XYZ file of C-alpha atoms in Angstrom:
734
model
C -0.153 -0.015 0.019
C 0.930 3.276 -0.538
C 2.004 5.673 2.284
C 2.612 9.061 1.613
C 2.918 11.224 3.251
C 2.938 15.737 2.427
C 4.024 18.396 4.811
C 2.438 22.032 4.593
C 3.067 24.824 6.240
C -0.209 26.574 7.345
C -0.607 29.058 4.673
C -0.268 25.604 2.054
C 3.389 26.565 0.274
C 5.234 23.447 0.347
C 8.141 23.534 2.448
C 9.000 20.028 2.436
C 8.119 16.713 1.240
C 8.392 13.571 2.902
C 7.970 10.715 0.551
C 7.890 7.105 3.144
C 7.226 3.805 3.213
C 5.791 2.227 5.541
C 7.395 4.885 7.681
C 6.746 4.656 11.706
C 4.464 8.099 12.734
C 7.308 8.485 15.941
C 10.088 9.404 12.802
C 7.070 11.855 11.323
C 6.925 13.711 14.059
C 11.089 13.441 14.631
C 11.531 15.085 11.432
C 9.237 17.322 12.323
C 11.352 18.167 15.154
C 14.100 19.174 12.921
C 11.842 21.312 10.851
C 10.312 22.962 14.009
C 12.582 26.244 14.139
C 11.531 26.661 10.449
C 7.707 25.540 10.505
C 4.795 28.538 11.060
C 3.022 26.482 12.752
C 0.323 28.651 12.855
C -2.737 29.041 10.621
C -2.529 31.848 8.518
C -7.098 32.343 8.014
C -6.597 35.857 8.007
C -8.880 38.114 11.119
C -10.438 36.519 13.093
C -14.583 36.763 13.224
C -16.508 38.216 15.950
C -14.335 40.579 17.099
C -16.302 43.177 14.417
C -19.331 43.784 14.312
C -19.390 44.154 10.696
C -17.899 40.102 11.167
C -20.931 38.539 13.377
C -22.890 36.460 10.197
C -26.785 36.283 10.573
C -28.818 33.374 10.166
C -31.023 34.881 7.729
C -28.374 34.711 4.717
C -28.922 30.846 3.882
C -32.022 29.798 4.616
C -32.545 26.315 2.876
C -28.724 26.351 1.755
C -28.317 22.732 -1.417
C -28.463 20.092 -0.276
C -25.150 18.576 -0.648
C -23.867 21.337 1.396
C -25.489 19.919 4.948
C -23.252 18.602 7.262
C -25.440 17.227 10.538
C -23.380 16.214 13.161
C -22.528 15.613 16.248
C -19.648 15.993 19.007
C -19.292 12.823 21.660
C -16.978 12.141 23.437
C -16.284 11.079 27.080
C -16.883 13.700 30.209
C -14.362 16.227 30.028
C -12.317 15.165 26.712
C -13.556 19.378 26.626
C -16.353 18.896 23.517
C -18.013 21.923 25.254
C -15.152 23.874 24.909
C -14.349 22.964 21.188
C -17.925 23.534 19.881
C -17.225 27.201 21.138
C -14.568 27.636 19.805
C -16.385 26.515 15.988
C -18.532 28.712 17.344
C -16.289 32.208 17.576
C -14.572 30.803 13.669
C -17.377 30.425 12.456
C -18.219 34.526 13.732
C -21.128 33.403 15.312
C -19.949 34.356 18.191
C -18.022 38.135 19.437
C -16.197 35.773 22.579
C -14.768 32.941 24.113
C -17.592 30.915 26.045
C -15.544 28.996 29.000
C -16.800 26.020 30.436
C -15.272 26.778 34.291
C -17.230 30.286 33.815
C -20.355 29.454 33.051
C -20.795 31.608 29.976
C -20.301 28.637 27.375
C -23.403 28.826 24.298
C -25.048 25.473 24.116
C -24.677 24.611 28.337
C -27.428 27.660 28.734
C -29.078 26.209 31.706
C -28.575 26.759 34.824
C -27.141 23.397 36.104
C -24.846 22.968 33.354
C -23.260 26.100 34.137
C -23.004 25.923 38.071
C -21.142 21.985 37.221
C -19.396 22.267 34.613
C -21.027 19.707 32.514
C -23.449 19.145 29.539
C -26.640 17.750 30.827
C -29.130 18.236 27.836
C -28.162 17.903 24.243
C -27.944 21.950 22.796
C -28.173 22.499 18.129
C -26.720 24.887 17.054
C -26.468 26.475 13.446
C -24.398 28.396 11.385
C -22.424 28.606 8.126
C -18.242 28.158 7.055
C -16.893 29.107 3.621
C -19.840 28.401 2.204
C -21.813 25.001 4.325
C -25.046 25.285 6.443
C -23.316 23.218 10.187
C -26.528 21.505 12.040
C -24.372 20.405 15.445
C -25.278 19.465 18.402
C -23.162 19.044 21.526
C -24.338 16.558 23.480
C -23.434 15.637 27.590
C -20.662 12.562 28.443
C -22.062 11.579 31.349
C -23.041 7.702 31.434
C -26.147 9.341 32.781
C -28.036 10.617 29.866
C -26.345 7.919 27.025
C -30.595 8.626 26.115
C -29.282 12.262 25.250
C -25.885 10.662 23.058
C -28.431 8.070 21.555
C -31.686 9.940 20.033
C -29.186 12.714 18.595
C -26.967 10.450 17.398
C -30.293 8.354 15.231
C -30.783 11.912 12.872
C -27.084 13.089 12.443
C -24.655 12.077 9.575
C -22.243 12.735 10.863
C -19.989 12.623 13.954
C -17.130 14.330 16.242
C -14.821 12.056 18.118
C -12.994 14.581 20.855
C -10.235 13.275 23.096
C -8.216 13.428 26.011
C -5.220 13.502 23.885
C -3.855 12.695 27.918
C -5.994 9.392 28.482
C -6.895 8.761 24.360
C -10.164 6.305 24.550
C -12.230 6.139 27.789
C -15.284 4.162 29.303
C -17.879 6.552 27.798
C -15.465 6.868 24.409
C -16.441 3.564 23.878
C -19.977 3.404 24.658
C -20.353 6.493 22.371
C -18.083 4.907 19.342
C -20.563 1.315 20.013
C -24.084 3.994 19.772
C -22.306 5.285 16.354
C -21.437 2.275 15.008
C -24.827 1.865 15.727
C -26.464 3.761 13.356
C -23.371 3.456 10.796
C -22.265 6.931 11.113
C -19.311 7.908 9.703
C -16.468 9.814 12.618
C -13.800 11.889 11.989
C -11.216 12.043 15.168
C -10.211 15.558 16.979
C -7.366 14.114 19.561
C -8.016 17.321 21.797
C -5.866 18.693 24.887
C -3.060 18.264 23.705
C -1.124 21.166 25.189
C -2.265 18.735 28.507
C 0.248 17.005 30.901
C 0.878 13.718 30.172
C -1.074 14.622 26.321
C 0.543 11.536 23.606
C -0.342 11.387 20.199
C 1.364 7.842 19.960
C -0.820 6.260 23.191
C -4.183 7.981 21.780
C -3.788 7.367 18.114
C -2.981 3.466 18.985
C -5.931 2.828 21.883
C -7.977 3.670 18.912
C -6.355 1.366 17.093
C -6.494 -1.079 19.306
C -10.255 -0.383 21.792
C -11.955 0.708 19.415
C -10.725 -1.533 16.538
C -10.983 1.679 13.678
C -8.181 1.783 11.425
C -7.153 5.380 12.024
C -6.691 7.918 8.970
C -3.332 9.997 10.114
C -4.653 13.953 8.913
C -2.083 15.862 11.089
C 1.246 15.891 13.479
C 1.312 17.884 16.327
C 3.956 20.040 16.756
C 5.139 19.081 20.596
C 3.218 17.705 23.391
C 2.433 18.883 26.946
C 4.089 21.958 27.854
C 6.090 21.805 24.371
C 2.261 21.624 21.911
C 2.867 24.250 19.418
C 0.519 23.773 16.940
C -0.146 21.202 13.999
C 0.766 20.015 10.820
C -0.502 19.036 7.890
C 0.002 15.117 6.807
C -1.239 12.765 3.913
C -1.090 9.177 4.854
C -2.373 5.862 3.718
C -5.450 5.681 1.526
C -7.381 2.914 -0.215
C -5.934 0.584 -3.180
C -8.538 3.331 -5.863
C -6.315 5.559 -4.383
C -3.184 4.342 -4.040
C -3.698 2.929 -7.991
C -4.420 6.445 -8.970
C -1.196 7.695 -7.400
C 1.399 5.298 -8.245
C -0.428 6.063 -12.721
C -0.709 9.658 -12.768
C 1.735 10.360 -10.318
C 4.013 8.489 -9.313
C 7.250 10.858 -11.023
C 6.171 13.712 -9.167
C 3.970 13.461 -5.560
C 3.754 17.327 -5.492
C 1.853 17.952 -8.424
C -0.947 15.439 -6.877
C -4.570 17.723 -7.020
C -5.166 18.707 -3.367
C -9.211 17.454 -4.353
C -8.422 14.293 -4.957
C -6.835 13.130 -1.589
C -9.932 15.678 -0.208
C -11.959 13.113 -2.119
C -10.566 9.807 -1.719
C -10.321 10.487 2.161
C -14.472 11.284 2.192
C -15.007 8.105 0.490
C -12.670 5.934 2.965
C -14.838 7.553 5.991
C -18.187 7.675 4.348
C -17.397 3.985 3.976
C -16.253 3.518 7.168
C -12.465 1.770 6.124
C -10.730 5.221 8.290
C -11.132 6.696 10.704
C -9.491 10.772 9.962
C -7.358 11.700 12.850
C -6.913 15.864 13.870
C -5.395 17.068 16.998
C -4.971 19.899 18.813
C -6.068 22.070 21.911
C -10.012 23.618 21.800
C -8.556 25.889 24.489
C -5.662 27.902 23.567
C -7.815 27.638 19.376
C -5.064 25.523 18.504
C -6.620 23.261 15.247
C -9.973 24.379 15.797
C -10.497 25.349 12.067
C -9.041 22.548 10.599
C -11.054 20.816 12.307
C -14.452 22.825 11.003
C -12.593 22.438 7.500
C -12.498 18.414 8.104
C -15.990 18.823 9.132
C -16.788 19.777 5.228
C -14.357 18.253 3.220
C -15.396 14.016 4.615
C -18.411 14.221 6.722
C -21.280 13.180 4.646
C -24.329 15.180 3.050
C -27.464 13.940 4.157
C -27.970 13.193 -0.120
C -24.697 10.594 0.928
C -26.698 8.455 3.424
C -28.746 5.846 2.013
C -32.141 5.613 4.352
C -34.185 3.408 3.099
C -37.480 4.580 3.133
C -37.186 7.868 1.475
C -38.407 5.833 -2.232
C -41.734 5.734 -0.373
C -42.079 9.180 0.646
C -41.194 10.674 -3.209
C -41.141 14.173 -2.359
C -43.596 13.769 0.603
C -42.919 15.322 3.927
C -40.996 12.989 6.523
C -39.767 14.068 9.162
C -38.435 12.264 12.636
C -38.637 14.185 16.369
C -36.234 13.362 18.429
C -36.612 15.656 21.222
C -38.964 17.943 23.086
C -38.259 20.823 24.737
C -40.149 22.892 27.254
C -40.501 26.519 26.686
C -42.706 28.729 29.336
C -43.618 31.288 26.463
C -43.817 29.478 23.367
C -44.808 26.297 25.497
C -43.629 23.043 24.310
C -40.122 22.569 21.258
C -40.288 19.860 18.950
C -36.537 18.809 17.313
C -37.490 17.537 13.815
C -35.004 16.408 11.009
C -36.521 16.322 7.877
C -35.405 13.436 5.395
C -37.831 14.290 2.491
C -40.332 17.800 1.980
C -40.294 20.635 3.810
C -42.228 22.296 6.287
C -43.597 25.974 7.516
C -45.307 27.925 9.964
C -48.557 26.953 10.220
C -48.920 23.386 8.475
C -51.007 20.786 9.742
C -48.719 17.630 10.012
C -49.834 13.559 10.629
C -48.220 11.906 13.485
C -48.032 8.025 12.031
C -46.972 6.920 16.120
C -50.379 8.068 17.992
C -52.039 8.649 14.518
C -53.762 11.944 14.773
C -53.469 15.741 13.093
C -51.443 18.539 14.933
C -50.437 21.976 13.193
C -47.396 23.715 13.242
C -48.160 27.023 15.117
C -43.322 28.417 14.172
C -40.692 27.501 12.292
C -37.079 28.473 13.973
C -33.119 27.738 13.460
C -32.044 26.541 16.662
C -28.902 28.076 17.812
C -28.503 26.499 21.604
C -31.262 28.553 23.614
C -31.649 31.568 21.368
C -33.602 30.519 18.110
C -34.831 32.305 15.369
C -37.513 32.320 13.031
C -38.316 31.536 8.625
C -40.847 30.296 6.694
C -39.520 26.968 5.447
C -37.275 23.906 6.634
C -36.218 21.965 3.188
C -35.102 18.408 3.452
C -31.609 17.768 5.047
C -32.916 20.617 7.738
C -32.808 20.078 11.639
C -36.148 22.442 12.506
C -37.972 23.429 15.722
C -41.520 23.261 15.748
C -43.474 25.939 17.820
C -46.966 24.469 18.211
C -47.498 20.426 18.791
C -48.963 19.779 22.067
C -48.880 15.566 21.971
C -45.672 14.978 19.643
C -42.980 13.256 21.527
C -39.763 11.790 21.010
C -39.852 8.900 17.973
C -42.809 9.816 16.121
C -42.483 9.496 12.489
C -44.445 13.318 10.851
C -45.912 13.272 7.676
C -48.126 15.383 5.651
C -51.108 13.961 5.781
C -52.520 10.648 6.246
C -53.291 10.025 2.815
C -49.451 10.534 1.966
C -48.801 7.642 5.014
C -51.281 5.937 3.459
C -49.688 6.440 -0.079
C -46.192 5.480 0.937
C -47.598 1.846 2.233
C -48.908 1.205 -0.752
C -45.228 1.619 -2.609
C -43.588 -0.156 0.729
C -45.878 -3.266 -0.421
C -45.137 -3.517 -3.871
C -41.309 -3.137 -2.584
C -41.584 -6.228 -0.264
C -43.500 -7.889 -2.662
C -40.566 -8.369 -4.836
C -38.294 -8.144 -2.484
C -38.921 -10.702 0.959
C -36.070 -10.007 2.704
C -36.299 -6.137 2.677
C -37.736 -6.049 6.108
C -37.959 -2.160 6.316
C -41.284 -2.351 4.822
C -42.498 -3.925 7.844
C -43.888 -0.591 9.542
C -43.259 3.242 7.746
C -42.104 3.954 11.856
C -38.594 5.436 11.933
C -36.656 4.374 13.937
C -37.022 6.096 17.115
C -34.374 5.544 20.393
C -34.240 2.429 22.746
C -34.788 3.778 26.124
C -32.883 2.534 29.218
C -35.148 0.722 31.788
C -33.690 2.994 34.523
C -31.545 1.607 37.807
C -32.758 4.045 40.834
C -35.132 5.169 41.978
C -36.661 7.107 45.057
C -40.263 9.191 46.637
C -40.811 12.207 45.240
C -42.854 14.415 47.529
C -44.337 17.870 46.802
C -45.234 20.717 49.560
C -48.382 20.376 50.598
C -51.311 18.896 48.960
C -52.901 21.550 46.884
C -49.180 21.287 45.522
C -49.866 17.696 43.326
C -51.252 19.089 40.607
C -48.507 21.271 39.793
C -46.287 17.945 41.194
C -47.893 16.034 38.241
C -47.687 18.751 35.883
C -44.401 19.455 35.725
C -43.430 15.679 35.991
C -45.576 15.016 32.719
C -43.740 17.870 31.490
C -40.763 16.183 32.487
C -40.925 13.017 30.861
C -41.343 14.424 27.602
C -37.912 16.468 27.374
C -36.867 13.089 29.064
C -37.810 9.297 27.725
C -35.127 7.540 30.078
C -37.027 9.435 33.320
C -40.425 7.362 34.396
C -42.802 8.205 36.461
C -44.750 5.981 38.693
C -47.734 4.833 41.404
C -46.428 3.441 44.298
C -50.192 1.488 44.763
C -49.927 0.677 48.368
C -48.664 4.477 49.712
C -50.075 6.082 47.023
C -47.135 7.873 47.133
C -45.177 9.698 43.312
C -41.743 7.668 42.485
C -39.045 8.990 40.283
C -37.059 6.290 38.213
C -33.251 7.650 37.086
C -30.918 6.577 34.960
C -28.448 7.184 38.614
C -27.175 9.547 40.941
C -27.199 12.672 39.393
C -29.350 12.642 37.352
C -32.945 12.464 39.819
C -30.361 15.071 41.193
C -30.735 17.040 38.470
C -34.627 16.630 37.498
C -35.242 17.831 41.312
C -33.416 20.429 40.832
C -35.310 21.319 37.516
C -38.334 21.126 39.524
C -37.584 23.090 41.499
C -35.867 25.758 39.925
C -37.797 26.256 36.269
C -41.367 25.234 38.098
C -40.936 26.406 41.246
C -41.815 23.919 44.128
C -40.026 22.497 47.367
C -40.096 19.389 46.713
C -39.307 16.388 49.254
C -36.580 13.629 48.157
C -37.861 10.269 50.028
C -33.581 7.914 50.225
C -32.028 6.880 47.353
C -33.217 2.795 46.684
C -32.088 1.012 43.885
C -34.276 -0.753 41.260
C -33.740 -4.783 41.148
C -35.704 -6.764 39.688
C -36.740 -10.678 39.986
C -37.134 -14.060 38.981
C -38.292 -17.532 39.026
C -35.859 -20.212 39.433
C -38.185 -23.662 38.195
C -41.564 -24.365 36.599
C -45.271 -23.938 37.949
C -49.288 -24.300 36.928
C -51.426 -21.829 38.534
C -55.220 -21.937 37.975
C -57.856 -19.626 39.591
C -60.948 -18.244 38.578
C -62.748 -14.961 38.686
C -67.085 -14.740 39.247
C -67.793 -11.786 39.383
C -71.578 -10.044 39.231
C -71.628 -6.313 39.135
C -75.382 -4.786 38.282
C -77.469 -7.713 36.855
C -74.155 -8.609 35.008
C -71.733 -11.645 35.857
C -68.173 -11.180 35.002
C -66.963 -15.593 34.721
C -63.160 -16.280 34.170
C -61.273 -19.368 34.724
C -57.643 -19.599 33.818
C -54.511 -22.044 33.390
C -51.546 -21.180 32.782
C -47.938 -21.547 33.758
C -44.953 -19.275 34.330
C -41.105 -20.879 33.937
C -37.808 -19.647 34.091
C -36.366 -18.380 29.787
C -33.636 -19.496 27.882
C -32.512 -17.037 27.320
C -32.596 -13.228 28.640
C -35.962 -11.487 28.375
C -36.874 -8.314 29.845
C -40.704 -8.357 29.200
C -42.448 -12.112 29.549
C -42.616 -14.412 26.809
C -45.807 -15.624 26.244
C -46.963 -18.415 24.144
C -50.623 -20.527 23.654
C -50.855 -24.031 23.891
C -51.476 -25.672 20.592
C -55.619 -26.255 21.647
C -56.890 -22.158 22.530
C -58.593 -21.678 19.666
C -58.495 -18.787 16.777
C -61.602 -17.251 18.606
C -59.803 -16.517 22.071
C -56.852 -14.956 21.015
C -59.036 -12.961 18.686
C -61.376 -11.855 21.374
C -58.953 -11.890 23.681
C -55.199 -11.738 22.759
C -54.544 -8.445 23.775
C -56.404 -9.077 27.401
C -54.791 -11.786 28.392
C -51.447 -10.580 27.700
C -52.639 -6.546 29.113
C -53.072 -8.726 32.378
C -49.477 -10.625 31.875
C -47.524 -8.374 31.873
C -49.373 -6.148 34.086
C -48.190 -9.018 36.514
C -44.665 -9.215 36.317
C -44.857 -5.513 36.895
C -44.194 -6.141 40.448
C -42.862 -9.956 42.170
C -43.284 -11.460 45.212
C -39.488 -10.910 46.901
C -39.594 -7.110 46.807
C -42.544 -5.589 44.261
C -39.237 -5.377 41.423
C -40.759 -5.864 37.896
C -40.063 -9.657 37.029
C -37.989 -10.876 34.108
C -36.504 -14.093 32.453
C -40.255 -15.607 32.707
C -41.517 -17.646 29.084
C -46.287 -17.713 30.411
C -47.934 -19.841 28.831
C -51.596 -20.258 28.142
C -52.876 -23.659 28.152
C -57.284 -22.335 28.553
C -59.790 -19.852 29.198
C -63.249 -20.224 29.870
C -65.042 -16.970 29.968
C -69.000 -16.375 30.876
C -70.750 -15.133 27.943
C -70.642 -11.436 28.326
C -67.579 -11.139 30.779
C -65.847 -7.663 29.910
C -61.528 -7.848 29.397
C -61.079 -6.016 31.932
C -62.101 -8.833 34.221
C -60.070 -11.523 31.718
C -56.915 -9.185 31.956
C -57.792 -8.833 36.547
C -58.371 -12.898 36.627
C -54.940 -13.945 34.106
C -52.964 -11.565 35.994
C -54.191 -12.921 39.603
C -52.978 -16.453 38.399
C -49.657 -15.789 37.303
C -48.695 -13.528 40.608
C -49.983 -16.569 42.570
C -47.679 -19.036 40.496
C -44.664 -16.688 41.083
C -45.380 -16.623 44.681
C -45.604 -20.946 44.060
C -41.863 -20.675 41.991
C -38.480 -20.770 43.543
C -37.395 -17.373 43.063
C -34.460 -15.179 42.659
C -33.509 -11.481 43.549
C -31.644 -9.511 40.541
C -29.202 -6.798 40.958
C -28.367 -4.242 39.281
C -24.387 -5.347 38.126
C -21.944 -2.110 36.856
C -18.798 -2.157 34.674
C -16.119 0.479 36.624
C -13.295 2.306 35.679
C -11.181 4.213 37.811
C -8.585 5.921 36.262
C -6.048 6.023 39.808
C -2.691 7.319 39.977
C -0.009 4.281 41.066
C 0.439 5.482 44.888
C -3.249 5.708 45.551
C -3.682 2.466 44.060
C -3.796 0.437 46.661
C -6.292 1.563 48.845
C -8.057 2.227 45.760
C -8.186 -2.043 45.335
C -9.046 -2.627 48.889
C -11.779 -0.458 49.133
C -13.011 -1.840 45.438
C -12.702 -5.620 47.538
C -15.056 -4.678 50.815
C -17.259 -3.117 47.315
C -18.040 -6.739 46.187
C -16.022 -5.245 43.141
C -14.969 -8.159 40.913
C -11.042 -6.693 39.471
C -10.689 -7.667 35.660
C -7.252 -5.844 34.486
C -5.537 -2.815 35.429
C -3.816 -0.973 32.271
C -1.405 1.521 32.509
C -2.563 5.073 31.017
C 0.791 7.296 31.370
C 1.799 7.480 34.921
C -2.309 6.710 35.625
C -3.065 2.967 36.403
C -6.729 2.140 35.145
C -8.821 -0.074 37.405
C -11.753 -2.355 34.970
C -13.596 -4.688 36.764
C -17.111 -5.111 38.025
C -19.224 -4.018 40.837
C -22.791 -3.988 41.481
C -24.875 -1.287 41.676
C -26.363 -0.951 44.959
C -22.439 -1.064 47.100
C -21.058 1.991 45.084
C -23.467 4.673 45.908
C -21.916 8.247 46.830
C -18.567 6.066 45.848
C -18.066 9.919 44.386
C -17.214 11.334 48.415
C -15.696 8.585 49.092
C -12.653 7.931 45.997
C -12.572 11.386 46.519
C -11.444 11.288 49.944
C -9.099 7.958 49.144
C -7.280 9.954 46.733
C -6.975 13.334 48.039
C -9.577 14.207 45.358
C -6.797 12.713 42.618
C -8.554 10.266 40.625
C -11.310 9.677 38.808
C -14.562 6.597 37.975
C -17.198 6.202 35.615
C -20.021 3.484 35.418
C -21.852 1.029 32.929
C -24.901 -0.742 33.473
C -23.692 -3.978 32.185
C -25.897 -5.983 33.127
C -28.590 -8.250 35.744
C -26.659 -10.669 37.836
C -28.467 -13.296 40.734
C -27.216 -12.230 44.221
C -26.100 -15.137 46.141
C -28.289 -16.909 48.592
C -26.978 -14.647 51.400
C -26.272 -11.388 50.174
C -30.660 -11.820 49.828
C -31.051 -13.121 52.383
C -28.952 -9.772 54.485
C -31.449 -7.291 51.578
C -34.629 -9.563 52.286
C -34.708 -8.408 55.971
C -33.167 -5.412 55.560
C -36.676 -4.688 53.167
C -38.532 -6.415 55.422
C -41.635 -3.735 56.656
C -40.458 -1.526 54.379
C -42.760 0.256 51.724
C -42.656 -1.749 48.413
C -40.363 -1.440 46.657
C -40.548 -0.125 42.598
C-alpha cells in the first residue's frame, strides 16, 4: 500500500515533502522536530471573526442551502474531553459569537441550563446552526456523562456524521466506548479530534494506539502535533495511507512527481474512505488554546457526508412528500413545547398541518425556528436535510414519525408493499415508522412528595413535562402508599430532575432515600389455575384461567408469551389483547420486593369465559393467576451489575483496590495509562452509591471513575437474605 506523507505550512505553500514507505509516526515526529525552528505553526486564516461587529454573520443569510452543502453532525466524547469548549471555539471562529465562552466561567452557548453552568458539564444536548465557507452546519453538542446516554442516542439517530473528541492524555475512555458503539449502531461516519494536546501527559501516539486497539478502528492521520504537553505549539497537515483506489491512481498518474497531485483528489479519497468507514480521519489540537479548530471545521465540511450521501431506504416510499422524525422535546415558558425534527424529505412551513403516524392524529405547526442553543430565529420554511425546531405541537413526543397527511402515509404504505412483494428480504416494509430510540430501563428510584397536598397537581404537571422531554425518566405511583416514585438512570440524573422542578416550576419537593432498582425472576416452573366470578349490576363476569410460568432459556426483560395448541383462534381473536395486558401487569411487581419480573415464559393452557364477560375482568384474572404462580415458584433477586473504570495514580492504587474488594467488586484488569493506572472491573450498583465522595477522600481528589450498566446478575443466597431482611416491613419497592 502506498504511504505518501506531504507536509504543508499553515498557508498551504509547500516547504517540504517526505515520501516514505511504511514509516512509523515516531519517525515523522522526529523529522518534524528537526524542521520545527523553520515551520510557522499557526494557520493564516485572516483576521479573527467576532472582533468586529460587521464580521458577525446572520443565520438568515442562507435559510435553505443546497442539500449537498448541509452537514448534520454531533460532538461526542467521554466527560471532560472538551466537547463544549471545542463547540465554543467552532462558534467563535465561524463568526457566530463575539467572545470565547468558557466552561469554568459558566458562559458557554450550548451549556445554557443553570445546572450545566454550575457543574461545568453537559446535561442536555444543544443544537446550533451556523455556516462555514458556504456550508450549513447543524451541530449538536451531546453529554458525556453516563446518566445522560439517552441524550446521545436520540441525537445520533438523526445525524449524518460525528466528531469524536478525545482527551489526548487519556485516549479512549469508558464513555468513549459507549458513544462509539452507539455511532456504530447507526452506521455514522466519524472523524476524531485529539483535544488537549497541551495538557500534561498528552501523547499523540498513545491516543492513536487506543483508537486502534480499543475501538477496533483504522486511524487515518491527517495531522501531526508539533510538540506535546507543555511544548505543544500547533499542528502540521499530512496525507496518510488511503485505499487501493487512491494508491492505484497515484501510482499510475503521479508516480514520478507526487507533489503535482491535486489537493481535491486527496480530499475526495479521504471523503470516500470516511463514508465507507474503512478508516477514521484523525486530527489534533487544543480547543482551549485555539489550536486546530479551523482545520477541524474544514474536515467536517470536506470529509463528513451530506444528507444525500446517507442511504435511507424509506425515502423511496415518500418521494417528495414530507417525512420527518421528532427526536427531542423542550418546554419553553412562553412558547410551550418545542419539538426538534430532522427533515428527511419534503418541506416544513409555519401553519402546516402534519400527521403523526405513531399516534394516528393530526396537529398544526404554528411557528418554525432555527435552533441556536437557547436562542431561536423564526424562518418561513425549511427543506430536506435540515434540523427544524417547531412550535405548536402539543402531543408529539420523541421518536414520532411525522408526515404531511394520512393520505401521504397510506400512499407510502402502498409503495412499501409493492417493494416488499418484489423483495421479500426487505424488513423495512413491516412498518412506516422511522426507528426511534431504545429507552434503557432505570436503575435508581426514590419517592418524591410536593410541599403540600394542594401542590400535587403542580408536581404532576411538572413531571409530565419533564417526562416528555426526557424519555429515560419514569414516574410511577405506589399503589399501597399512593406516593409518586421517580425512576432514573443514576444519582446525578435524579438530582438534576429534582433541581429542575425547584428552579423551573417553583416547587420545593422532598425526595425519599435513593434506592436501587432490583429485578426478580424464578428458578422453577409452576402451573396455576384461578377463577374470577363477579356480578356487576345485573351482569355476571366469570373467567377461569389455567397457565404455566417457567424460566426462559435466554434473557428477556419482557415476558415471553406462548399459547397451547388447543387455544382456539376465536379466543385469541376476542381476548388476546386482554390476556397479554394481564400478563404484563402481573410482571410489573414480583413477590419478593415488588420489583419487575424478567426472564420468564408464560404459557396459557386454557381460558374459559362466561358470555358477556368484559376484557377488564379477563386481564384481572390472568394477572391474579400469574401472581399466584410466582408466589409458589422458587424465586431469585437480580441486582444491577455495573462496569467500573477507575483512573488513579500509582500511589493511591492499593487503597482503591482494597475499598473495591469491600464493595463486592470484581477486578478484571489493571491497565497503564501514562503515569496513571486504570482499574477495570464490575461492581454491584448497590455497593457503589455515594462512591464519588469516598474515592475523592481516598485519593485526595486525584482519581476519577466512570460507571455503565453491564447486566443484571443473580444475588448469592446470603446477600439476598440480607437484602430481604432489610426491606421487611418497609415500603414496597418498584
